[in-house]
GROMACS .gro file of C-alpha atoms in nm:
model
  401
    1MET     CA    1  20.544   9.096   8.164
    2THR     CA    2  20.287   9.348   7.962
    3ALA     CA    3  20.405   9.549   7.688
    4ALA     CA    4  20.532   9.894   7.804
    5SER     CA    5  20.303  10.042   7.580
    6ALA     CA    6  19.991   9.874   7.639
    7THR     CA    7  20.047   9.917   8.038
    8PRO     CA    8  19.898  10.229   8.187
    9ALA     CA    9  20.169  10.444   8.392
   10LEU     CA   10  20.171  10.469   8.750
   11PRO     CA   11  19.947  10.764   8.861
   12THR     CA   12  20.152  10.996   9.016
   13THR     CA   13  19.956  11.334   8.921
   14ARG     CA   14  19.746  11.471   9.183
   15PRO     CA   15  19.402  11.660   9.100
   16ALA     CA   16  19.482  12.023   8.965
   17GLY     CA   17  19.407  12.247   9.273
   18CYS     CA   18  19.388  11.942   9.528
   19PRO     CA   19  19.746  11.942   9.676
   20PHE     CA   20  19.620  11.732   9.979
   21ASP     CA   21  19.442  11.458   9.742
   22PRO     CA   22  19.630  11.142   9.622
   23PRO     CA   23  19.593  11.058   9.232
   24GLY     CA   24  19.230  11.131   9.096
   25SER     CA   25  19.245  10.768   8.907
   26TYR     CA   26  19.268  10.577   9.259
   27GLY     CA   27  18.909  10.633   9.378
   28GLU     CA   28  18.766  10.489   9.029
   29LEU     CA   29  19.041  10.197   9.061
   30ARG     CA   30  18.913  10.095   9.389
   31GLU     CA   31  18.600  10.068   9.251
   32THR     CA   32  18.631   9.864   8.890
   33GLU     CA   33  18.997   9.711   8.933
   34PRO     CA   34  19.164   9.748   9.302
   35VAL     CA   35  19.449   9.562   9.155
   36SER     CA   36  19.553   9.686   8.839
   37ARG     CA   37  19.891   9.645   8.616
   38VAL     CA   38  20.099   9.976   8.557
   39ARG     CA   39  20.417  10.054   8.429
   40CYS     CA   40  20.684  10.238   8.708
   41PRO     CA   41  20.955  10.494   8.615
   42ALA     CA   42  21.188  10.250   8.718
   43GLY     CA   43  21.105  10.062   8.405
   44MET     CA   44  20.907   9.735   8.529
   45ASP     CA   45  20.545   9.668   8.546
   46ALA     CA   46  20.384   9.610   8.880
   47TRP     CA   47  20.058   9.540   9.032
   48LEU     CA   48  19.923   9.856   9.195
   49VAL     CA   49  19.661   9.772   9.479
   50THR     CA   50  19.440  10.062   9.572
   51ARG     CA   51  19.207   9.906   9.856
   52TYR     CA   52  19.251   9.958  10.216
   53GLN     CA   53  19.222   9.556  10.259
   54ASP     CA   54  19.443   9.465  10.004
   55VAL     CA   55  19.696   9.699  10.096
   56ARG     CA   56  19.685   9.605  10.448
   57ALA     CA   57  19.710   9.200  10.306
   58VAL     CA   58  19.990   9.295  10.086
   59LEU     CA   59  20.216   9.449  10.396
   60ALA     CA   60  20.119   9.177  10.636
   61ASP     CA   61  20.226   8.916  10.366
   62ARG     CA   62  20.560   8.731  10.454
   63ALA     CA   63  20.547   8.571  10.123
   64LEU     CA   64  20.588   8.943   9.980
   65SER     CA   65  20.984   9.070  10.014
   66SER     CA   66  21.041   9.458  10.133
   67ARG     CA   67  21.372   9.453   9.921
   68GLY     CA   68  21.208   9.681   9.714
   69ALA     CA   69  21.077   9.920  10.001
   70SER     CA   70  21.260  10.232   9.958
   71SER     CA   71  21.034  10.320   9.656
   72VAL     CA   72  21.287  10.230   9.410
   73HIS     CA   73  20.995  10.196   9.159
   74VAL     CA   74  20.956  10.557   9.103
   75ASN     CA   75  21.325  10.604   9.064
   76PRO     CA   76  21.422  10.606   8.657
   77ASN     CA   77  21.796  10.527   8.775
   78ALA     CA   78  21.687  10.228   9.020
   79ASP     CA   79  21.893   9.899   9.010
   80LEU     CA   80  21.598   9.651   9.079
   81ASP     CA   81  21.878   9.392   9.112
   82GLU     CA   82  22.057   9.551   9.405
   83GLU     CA   83  22.162   9.357   9.657
   84VAL     CA   84  22.009   9.469  10.014
   85SER     CA   85  22.244   9.616  10.243
   86PRO     CA   86  22.310   9.473  10.607
   87GLY     CA   87  22.122   9.710  10.851
   88SER     CA   88  21.905   9.771  10.623
   89ILE     CA   89  21.575   9.771  10.864
   90ILE     CA   90  21.318   9.904  10.595
   91GLN     CA   91  21.441   9.653  10.347
   92LEU     CA   92  21.544   9.316  10.504
   93ASP     CA   93  21.288   9.040  10.540
   94GLY     CA   94  21.277   8.746  10.769
   95ALA     CA   95  21.510   8.685  11.074
   96GLU     CA   96  21.750   8.937  10.938
   97HIS     CA   97  21.482   9.193  10.977
   98SER     CA   98  21.341   9.073  11.322
   99ARG     CA   99  21.676   9.091  11.474
  100LEU     CA  100  21.702   9.433  11.372
  101ARG     CA  101  21.372   9.524  11.453
  102LYS     CA  102  21.419   9.402  11.816
  103LYS     CA  103  21.743   9.595  11.904
  104VAL     CA  104  21.581   9.910  11.789
  105ILE     CA  105  21.230   9.910  11.905
  106ALA     CA  106  21.261   9.894  12.269
  107GLU     CA  107  21.385  10.265  12.203
  108PHE     CA  108  21.052  10.404  12.064
  109THR     CA  109  20.814  10.242  12.322
  110VAL     CA  110  20.548  10.478  12.458
  111ARG     CA  111  20.707  10.490  12.797
  112ARG     CA  112  21.023  10.615  12.625
  113VAL     CA  113  20.876  10.871  12.352
  114GLU     CA  114  20.667  11.026  12.662
  115ALA     CA  115  20.950  11.069  12.851
  116LEU     CA  116  21.086  11.282  12.537
  117ARG     CA  117  20.793  11.484  12.534
  118GLY     CA  118  20.931  11.762  12.767
  119TYR     CA  119  21.230  11.778  12.549
  120VAL     CA  120  20.992  11.816  12.253
  121GLN     CA  121  20.780  12.099  12.403
  122GLU     CA  122  21.103  12.290  12.495
  123LEU     CA  123  21.198  12.276  12.130
  124VAL     CA  124  20.879  12.362  11.962
  125GLU     CA  125  20.880  12.679  12.245
  126SER     CA  126  21.205  12.772  12.140
  127HIS     CA  127  21.146  12.791  11.794
  128LEU     CA  128  20.817  12.943  11.811
  129ASP     CA  129  21.028  13.249  12.019
  130ALA     CA  130  21.274  13.285  11.769
  131MET     CA  131  20.999  13.274  11.462
  132LEU     CA  132  20.767  13.525  11.624
  133ALA     CA  133  21.065  13.772  11.688
  134LYS     CA  134  21.096  13.813  11.316
  135PRO     CA  135  20.862  14.117  11.188
  136GLY     CA  136  20.576  13.939  11.125
  137GLN     CA  137  20.661  13.711  10.887
  138ALA     CA  138  20.870  13.371  10.848
  139ASP     CA  139  20.896  13.075  10.630
  140LEU     CA  140  20.695  12.770  10.878
  141VAL     CA  141  20.899  12.525  10.688
  142ALA     CA  142  21.271  12.655  10.738
  143ASP     CA  143  21.186  12.864  11.080
  144PHE     CA  144  20.960  12.547  11.233
  145ALA     CA  145  20.859  12.231  11.093
  146LEU     CA  146  21.207  12.123  10.949
  147PRO     CA  147  21.408  12.196  11.224
  148ILE     CA  148  21.204  12.062  11.542
  149PRO     CA  149  21.185  11.692  11.408
  150SER     CA  150  21.543  11.687  11.291
  151LEU     CA  151  21.697  11.812  11.623
  152VAL     CA  152  21.463  11.574  11.805
  153ILE     CA  153  21.580  11.247  11.594
  154CYS     CA  154  21.929  11.380  11.613
  155GLU     CA  155  21.897  11.405  11.991
  156LEU     CA  156  21.741  11.094  12.054
  157LEU     CA  157  22.039  10.914  11.837
  158GLY     CA  158  22.309  11.095  11.947
  159VAL     CA  159  22.428  11.274  11.639
  160PRO     CA  160  22.656  11.558  11.735
  161TYR     CA  161  22.486  11.911  11.713
  162ALA     CA  162  22.741  12.044  11.448
  163ASP     CA  163  22.690  11.782  11.208
  164ARG     CA  164  22.258  11.840  11.228
  165SER     CA  165  22.285  12.079  10.932
  166ARG     CA  166  22.501  11.862  10.699
  167PHE     CA  167  22.264  11.566  10.773
  168GLN     CA  168  21.978  11.776  10.671
  169ARG     CA  169  22.111  11.862  10.342
  170GLN     CA  170  22.275  11.560  10.227
  171SER     CA  171  21.903  11.335  10.334
  172GLY     CA  172  21.697  11.563  10.137
  173LEU     CA  173  21.883  11.434   9.838
  174LEU     CA  174  21.866  11.084   9.932
  175VAL     CA  175  21.431  11.088   9.896
  176SER     CA  176  21.440  11.330   9.590
  177THR     CA  177  21.377  11.115   9.270
  178ASP     CA  178  21.502  11.428   9.058
  179ALA     CA  179  21.868  11.381   9.187
  180THR     CA  180  22.119  11.235   8.971
  181PRO     CA  181  22.295  10.937   9.076
  182GLU     CA  182  22.615  11.119   9.110
  183GLU     CA  183  22.429  11.333   9.376
  184GLY     CA  184  22.258  11.044   9.537
  185LYS     CA  185  22.557  10.845   9.583
  186GLN     CA  186  22.763  11.176   9.713
  187ALA     CA  187  22.511  11.226   9.969
  188TYR     CA  188  22.495  10.860  10.093
  189ASP     CA  189  22.866  10.860  10.095
  190GLU     CA  190  22.912  11.150  10.295
  191LEU     CA  191  22.655  11.050  10.503
  192SER     CA  192  22.778  10.725  10.577
  193ALA     CA  193  23.134  10.850  10.666
  194LEU     CA  194  22.974  11.096  10.931
  195MET     CA  195  22.791  10.760  11.096
  196ALA     CA  196  23.132  10.548  11.079
  197GLU     CA  197  23.336  10.845  11.239
  198LEU     CA  198  23.015  10.871  11.502
  199PHE     CA  199  23.000  10.526  11.587
  200THR     CA  200  23.396  10.476  11.597
  201ASP     CA  201  23.366  10.783  11.869
  202LYS     CA  202  23.092  10.620  12.058
  203ARG     CA  203  23.237  10.264  12.112
  204ARG     CA  204  23.519  10.486  12.273
  205ASN     CA  205  23.300  10.726  12.456
  206PRO     CA  206  22.956  10.586  12.508
  207ARG     CA  207  22.667  10.813  12.600
  208ASP     CA  208  22.322  10.798  12.734
  209ASP     CA  209  22.187  10.790  12.348
  210LEU     CA  210  22.014  10.517  12.119
  211PHE     CA  211  22.334  10.462  11.900
  212SER     CA  212  22.551  10.439  12.210
  213ARG     CA  213  22.269  10.146  12.380
  214LEU     CA  214  22.269   9.945  12.062
  215ILE     CA  215  22.640   9.932  12.049
  216SER     CA  216  22.663   9.864  12.447
  217ARG     CA  217  22.343   9.599  12.439
  218GLY     CA  218  22.512   9.423  12.134
  219GLU     CA  219  22.822   9.382  12.327
  220SER     CA  220  22.646   9.235  12.628
  221ASP     CA  221  22.450   8.977  12.447
  222GLY     CA  222  22.709   8.840  12.250
  223ASP     CA  223  22.513   8.965  11.904
  224PRO     CA  224  22.690   9.291  11.828
  225LEU     CA  225  22.635   9.497  11.507
  226SER     CA  226  22.890   9.535  11.281
  227THR     CA  227  22.995   9.896  11.148
  228GLU     CA  228  22.841   9.830  10.824
  229GLU     CA  229  22.464   9.755  10.993
  230LEU     CA  230  22.501  10.052  11.248
  231VAL     CA  231  22.573  10.276  10.976
  232VAL     CA  232  22.286  10.172  10.719
  233LEU     CA  233  22.037  10.103  11.021
  234GLY     CA  234  22.177  10.478  11.171
  235LEU     CA  235  22.118  10.643  10.834
  236SER     CA  236  21.717  10.474  10.811
  237LEU     CA  237  21.663  10.597  11.124
  238LEU     CA  238  21.774  10.933  11.054
  239VAL     CA  239  21.628  11.000  10.698
  240ALA     CA  240  21.286  10.827  10.830
  241GLY     CA  241  21.295  11.019  11.146
  242HIS     CA  242  21.251  11.403  11.039
  243GLU     CA  243  21.160  11.389  10.682
  244THR     CA  244  20.792  11.254  10.697
  245THR     CA  245  20.723  11.437  11.015
  246ALA     CA  246  20.907  11.808  10.886
  247ASN     CA  247  20.658  11.734  10.608
  248MET     CA  248  20.331  11.623  10.809
  249ILE     CA  249  20.368  11.952  11.023
  250ALA     CA  250  20.388  12.173  10.739
  251LEU     CA  251  20.142  12.016  10.550
  252SER     CA  252  19.894  11.984  10.874
  253ALA     CA  253  19.954  12.385  10.909
  254LEU     CA  254  19.863  12.432  10.536
  255VAL     CA  255  19.527  12.233  10.591
  256LEU     CA  256  19.447  12.403  10.932
  257MET     CA  257  19.507  12.784  10.797
  258GLU     CA  258  19.259  12.713  10.497
  259GLN     CA  259  19.029  12.548  10.764
  260PRO     CA  260  19.065  12.790  11.063
  261ALA     CA  261  18.760  12.642  11.244
  262GLN     CA  262  18.926  12.292  11.297
  263ARG     CA  263  19.186  12.457  11.497
  264ASP     CA  264  18.998  12.449  11.819
  265VAL     CA  265  18.961  12.055  11.758
  266VAL     CA  266  19.343  12.020  11.734
  267LEU     CA  267  19.409  12.185  12.067
  268ALA     CA  268  19.099  12.030  12.251
  269ARG     CA  269  19.160  11.688  12.115
  270PRO     CA  270  19.539  11.655  11.976
  271GLU     CA  271  19.554  11.290  11.960
  272ARG     CA  272  19.269  11.232  11.787
  273ALA     CA  273  19.314  11.514  11.525
  274VAL     CA  274  19.698  11.409  11.476
  275GLU     CA  275  19.576  11.068  11.359
  276GLU     CA  276  19.297  11.214  11.088
  277LEU     CA  277  19.569  11.418  10.974
  278LEU     CA  278  19.754  11.132  10.917
  279ARG     CA  279  19.526  10.943  10.736
  280TYR     CA  280  19.403  11.259  10.527
  281LEU     CA  281  19.756  11.367  10.411
  282SER     CA  282  19.951  11.026  10.395
  283VAL     CA  283  20.286  11.151  10.285
  284VAL     CA  284  20.452  10.870  10.202
  285GLN     CA  285  20.319  10.945   9.836
  286PHE     CA  286  20.414  10.697   9.556
  287GLY     CA  287  20.309  10.408   9.780
  288VAL     CA  288  20.548  10.096   9.919
  289LEU     CA  289  20.694   9.820   9.702
  290ARG     CA  290  20.693   9.466   9.752
  291TYR     CA  291  20.834   9.157   9.561
  292ALA     CA  292  20.632   8.837   9.562
  293THR     CA  293  20.874   8.565   9.641
  294SER     CA  294  20.590   8.307   9.570
  295ASP     CA  295  20.281   8.302   9.382
  296VAL     CA  296  19.997   8.470   9.572
  297GLU     CA  297  19.654   8.603   9.521
  298VAL     CA  298  19.598   8.940   9.628
  299GLY     CA  299  19.246   9.152   9.583
  300GLY     CA  300  19.125   8.829   9.387
  301ARG     CA  301  19.440   8.863   9.149
  302ALA     CA  302  19.719   8.584   9.081
  303VAL     CA  303  20.046   8.737   9.137
  304LYS     CA  304  20.309   8.512   9.044
  305ALA     CA  305  20.659   8.487   9.223
  306GLY     CA  306  20.898   8.776   9.057
  307GLU     CA  307  20.619   9.012   9.013
  308TRP     CA  308  20.633   9.349   9.190
  309LEU     CA  309  20.357   9.492   9.391
  310VAL     CA  310  20.301   9.883   9.492
  311ALA     CA  311  20.069   9.914   9.798
  312ALA     CA  312  19.887  10.251   9.770
  313LEU     CA  313  19.870  10.392  10.102
  314ASN     CA  314  19.743  10.714  10.018
  315SER     CA  315  19.479  10.528   9.848
  316ALA     CA  316  19.410  10.315  10.121
  317ASN     CA  317  19.374  10.563  10.376
  318ARG     CA  318  19.081  10.704  10.139
  319ASP     CA  319  18.888  10.407  10.068
  320GLU     CA  320  18.554  10.485  10.136
  321GLU     CA  321  18.438  10.136  10.257
  322LEU     CA  322  18.662  10.189  10.553
  323PHE     CA  323  18.655  10.579  10.564
  324PRO     CA  324  18.341  10.691  10.441
  325GLY     CA  325  18.351  11.037  10.314
  326GLY     CA  326  18.761  10.971  10.335
  327ASP     CA  327  18.833  11.274  10.103
  328LYS     CA  328  18.691  11.501  10.357
  329LEU     CA  329  18.919  11.598  10.676
  330ASP     CA  330  18.687  11.495  10.949
  331PHE     CA  331  18.805  11.473  11.334
  332ASP     CA  332  18.491  11.329  11.447
  333ARG     CA  333  18.550  11.016  11.245
  334GLU     CA  334  18.505  10.697  11.400
  335SER     CA  335  18.844  10.451  11.454
  336PRO     CA  336  19.078  10.718  11.265
  337ARG     CA  337  19.365  10.524  11.409
  338THR     CA  338  19.300  10.215  11.165
  339HIS     CA  339  19.512  10.402  10.887
  340VAL     CA  340  19.809  10.270  10.711
  341ALA     CA  341  20.009  10.616  10.719
  342PHE     CA  342  20.288  10.418  10.925
  343GLY     CA  343  20.234  10.105  10.687
  344PHE     CA  344  20.117   9.769  10.829
  345GLY     CA  345  20.250   9.412  10.910
  346ALA     CA  346  20.642   9.368  11.047
  347HIS     CA  347  20.766   9.646  10.888
  348GLN     CA  348  20.557   9.927  11.056
  349CYS     CA  349  20.720  10.243  11.122
  350VAL     CA  350  20.904  10.179  11.457
  351GLY     CA  351  20.930  10.539  11.509
  352GLN     CA  352  20.540  10.632  11.511
  353GLN     CA  353  20.506  10.723  11.849
  354LEU     CA  354  20.748  10.964  11.862
  355ALA     CA  355  20.606  11.093  11.495
  356ARG     CA  356  20.299  11.099  11.717
  357VAL     CA  357  20.418  11.340  11.999
  358GLU     CA  358  20.596  11.559  11.790
  359LEU     CA  359  20.281  11.649  11.569
  360GLN     CA  360  20.050  11.690  11.888
  361GLU     CA  361  20.282  11.921  12.046
  362ALA     CA  362  20.398  12.102  11.725
  363LEU     CA  363  20.066  12.175  11.637
  364THR     CA  364  19.850  12.273  11.952
  365ARG     CA  365  20.185  12.513  12.055
  366LEU     CA  366  20.168  12.675  11.701
  367PHE     CA  367  19.814  12.754  11.685
  368ARG     CA  368  19.765  12.827  12.087
  369ARG     CA  369  20.081  13.076  12.082
  370VAL     CA  370  19.973  13.223  11.689
  371PRO     CA  371  19.609  13.173  11.686
  372GLY     CA  372  19.625  13.450  11.372
  373LEU     CA  373  19.860  13.230  11.156
  374ARG     CA  374  19.773  13.291  10.799
  375LEU     CA  375  19.962  13.191  10.484
  376SER     CA  376  20.092  13.532  10.340
  377VAL     CA  377  20.105  13.414   9.954
  378PRO     CA  378  19.836  13.297   9.713
  379ARG     CA  379  19.787  12.868   9.794
  380GLU     CA  380  19.852  12.863   9.406
  381SER     CA  381  20.203  13.008   9.426
  382LEU     CA  382  20.319  12.771   9.690
  383ALA     CA  383  20.589  12.475   9.515
  384PHE     CA  384  20.485  12.142   9.637
  385LYS     CA  385  20.706  11.804   9.648
  386HIS     CA  386  20.578  11.637   9.345
  387ASN     CA  387  20.908  11.483   9.324
  388THR     CA  388  21.006  11.351   9.608
  389LEU     CA  389  20.916  11.000   9.824
  390VAL     CA  390  20.765  11.180  10.098
  391TYR     CA  391  20.510  11.459   9.995
  392GLY     CA  392  20.529  11.840  10.136
  393VAL     CA  393  20.566  12.221  10.085
  394ARG     CA  394  20.882  12.344  10.002
  395GLU     CA  395  20.827  12.669  10.117
  396LEU     CA  396  20.560  12.781  10.377
  397PRO     CA  397  20.504  13.162  10.383
  398VAL     CA  398  20.306  13.249  10.652
  399ALA     CA  399  20.223  13.601  10.870
  400TRP     CA  400  20.046  13.696  11.158
  401GLY     CA  401  19.959  14.006  11.397
   0.00000   0.00000   0.00000
């Protein structure tokens, strides 16, 4: 392994004054060294993969394990040898992963998600009513972007309303690289206990929700999920189901406040606009980690068994070879849906259709109801989430009228 002093650090710093762009070195790396050695905050060296085609190849290769896919490479306190928990749909590989994914994927089909669109619309409108009842100013994160996807995923999964604010608070600690090991463990333990109680209740009192159906389906097909599997799976779906979408809503709104001419395109063609925003913003900011279980070749580089790779999604989504003028938001772009914002391959995000519906409804209804929406503070004063696995803005003070 390359000595730490001779290996450059994993790029994590965005260009000054360009909060929507990935680290500036990614463009040069794609041209000169698309598969390069970097030193990660967790203390190990890895191959950083920056070109679109190479990133897709990495994510599709079954020889590259997903066991570190919770981005442990950016956590200084990471245990790289920690055993993957049963039920971890993000980290398990092979037959174990396929078993879990088959149980869950039916809940996120286009048809089932479309059936939720009316609920999403009502939720968006009610939050806009509450926001507009304020005296001309609000925090678009706390008042709009954060609660909507949280309430949607909790409704889908069957989390009681009384537990939802507690879930939001603790899940934020799970995706922060600044949280101490003690804070992270406390958040995980509290959410795990909440999940265990929830599943005990649903076994006794099944309802019309995803968790109840998972339990019922497992009992009927002779392949029930254990409580431990359900808890870990539930936490994965809950955290993934609201963190990425909440940050996408807020960042997208900020982009559109800075480029008001683009709002008409969003209102007229929301599906296409959302795909381009997903590509442009790529909120999973530190990439996706993979572990080589055998010798492979990536972008002409020999990767040996036992080595790590970081697939830089935000770099792949700016690759000029596939996305000409990739650093520009372009709603007329050809084939914007080829982006890798949701990953690729066997571990591609199961909830991507739900995220699309939430983004479409949130953005179109926001700018239709509040056409004069504007930032009420200088952009330079905003605090961005440079230290969380999912990029976003902590607060977004807005005004109207």
